[in-house]
Short mmCIF file of C-alpha atoms in Angstrom, two decimals:
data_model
loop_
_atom_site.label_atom_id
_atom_site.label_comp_id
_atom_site.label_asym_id
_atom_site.label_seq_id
_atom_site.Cartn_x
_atom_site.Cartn_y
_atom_site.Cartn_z
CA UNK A 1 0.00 0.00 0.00
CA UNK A 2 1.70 2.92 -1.27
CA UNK A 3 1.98 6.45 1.85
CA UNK A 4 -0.10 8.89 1.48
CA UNK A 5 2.77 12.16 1.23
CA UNK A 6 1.85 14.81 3.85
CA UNK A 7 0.17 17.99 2.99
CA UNK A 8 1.53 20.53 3.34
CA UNK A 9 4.42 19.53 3.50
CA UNK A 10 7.30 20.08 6.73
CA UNK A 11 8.45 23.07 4.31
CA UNK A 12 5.15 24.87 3.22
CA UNK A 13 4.59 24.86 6.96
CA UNK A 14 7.68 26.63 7.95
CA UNK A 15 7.42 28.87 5.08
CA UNK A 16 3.92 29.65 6.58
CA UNK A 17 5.00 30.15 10.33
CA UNK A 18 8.22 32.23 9.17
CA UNK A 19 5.79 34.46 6.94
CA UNK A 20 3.46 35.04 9.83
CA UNK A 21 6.26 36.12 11.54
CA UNK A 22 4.03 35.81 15.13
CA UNK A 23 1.34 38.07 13.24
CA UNK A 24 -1.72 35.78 14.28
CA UNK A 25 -4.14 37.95 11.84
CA UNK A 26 -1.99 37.00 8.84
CA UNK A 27 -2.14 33.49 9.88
CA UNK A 28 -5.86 33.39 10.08
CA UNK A 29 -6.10 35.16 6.87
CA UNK A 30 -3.97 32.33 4.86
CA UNK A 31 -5.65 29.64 6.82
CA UNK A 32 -9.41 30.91 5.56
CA UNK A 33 -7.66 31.76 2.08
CA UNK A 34 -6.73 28.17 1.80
CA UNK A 35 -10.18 27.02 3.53
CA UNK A 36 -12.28 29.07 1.17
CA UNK A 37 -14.89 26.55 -0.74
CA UNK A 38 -14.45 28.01 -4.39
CA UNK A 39 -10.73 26.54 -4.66
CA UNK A 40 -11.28 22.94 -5.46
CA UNK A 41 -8.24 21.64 -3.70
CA UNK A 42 -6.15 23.93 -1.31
CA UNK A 43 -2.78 23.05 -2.66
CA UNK A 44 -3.37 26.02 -5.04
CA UNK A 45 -4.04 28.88 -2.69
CA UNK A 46 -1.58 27.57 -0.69
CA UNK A 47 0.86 28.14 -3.38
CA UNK A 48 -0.37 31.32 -3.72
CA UNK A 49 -0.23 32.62 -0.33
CA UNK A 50 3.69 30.88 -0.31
CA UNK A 51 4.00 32.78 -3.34
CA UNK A 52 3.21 36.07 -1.98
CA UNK A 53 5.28 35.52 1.33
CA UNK A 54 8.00 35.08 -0.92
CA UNK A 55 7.57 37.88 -3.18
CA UNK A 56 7.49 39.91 0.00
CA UNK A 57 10.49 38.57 1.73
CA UNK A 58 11.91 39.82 -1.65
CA UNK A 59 10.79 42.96 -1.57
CA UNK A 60 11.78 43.39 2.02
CA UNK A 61 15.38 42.82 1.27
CA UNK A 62 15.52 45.91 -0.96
CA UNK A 63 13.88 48.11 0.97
CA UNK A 64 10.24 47.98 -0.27
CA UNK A 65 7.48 47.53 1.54
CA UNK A 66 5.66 43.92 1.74
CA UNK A 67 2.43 44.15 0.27
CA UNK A 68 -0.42 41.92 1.01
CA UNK A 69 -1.65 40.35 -1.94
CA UNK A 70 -5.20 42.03 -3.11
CA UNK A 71 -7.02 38.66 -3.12
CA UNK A 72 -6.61 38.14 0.55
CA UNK A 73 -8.39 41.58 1.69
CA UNK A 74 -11.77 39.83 2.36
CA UNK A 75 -10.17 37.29 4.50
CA UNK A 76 -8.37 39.43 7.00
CA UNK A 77 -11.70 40.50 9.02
#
């Protein structure tokens, strides 16, 4: 019987918790991102959010300011 492969994976995860960064609100904003019934399957808007968190940590490093990615707004509250 072939394993089932955890989701999301050990990495995802960390990426998640280091993106949060011990902001709780941006953690509850991801996890009803990824919850949200119109995505099918929640690997995508996981990618997404990962995605983002990356593209911020980018922009951090040269000075910009992160920016929350528009699609997320009516998750926040």
């Amino acid at each position: 019987m072939p394993q089932a492969c955890a989701w999301p994976s050990e990495t995802d995860t960390q990426e998640l918790v280091d993106a949060a960064d011990d902001l709780f609100i941006y953690a509850g904003a991801a996890l009803r991102f990824t919850d949200d019934p119109k995505w099918p399957e929640p690997q995508e808007p996981l990618r997404l959010v990962l995605d983002s968190a990356r593209n911020a940590s980018k922009r951090s490093t040269t000075g910009a300011s992160p920016v929350l990615m528009p699609s997320w707004t009516p998750y926040i509250f």
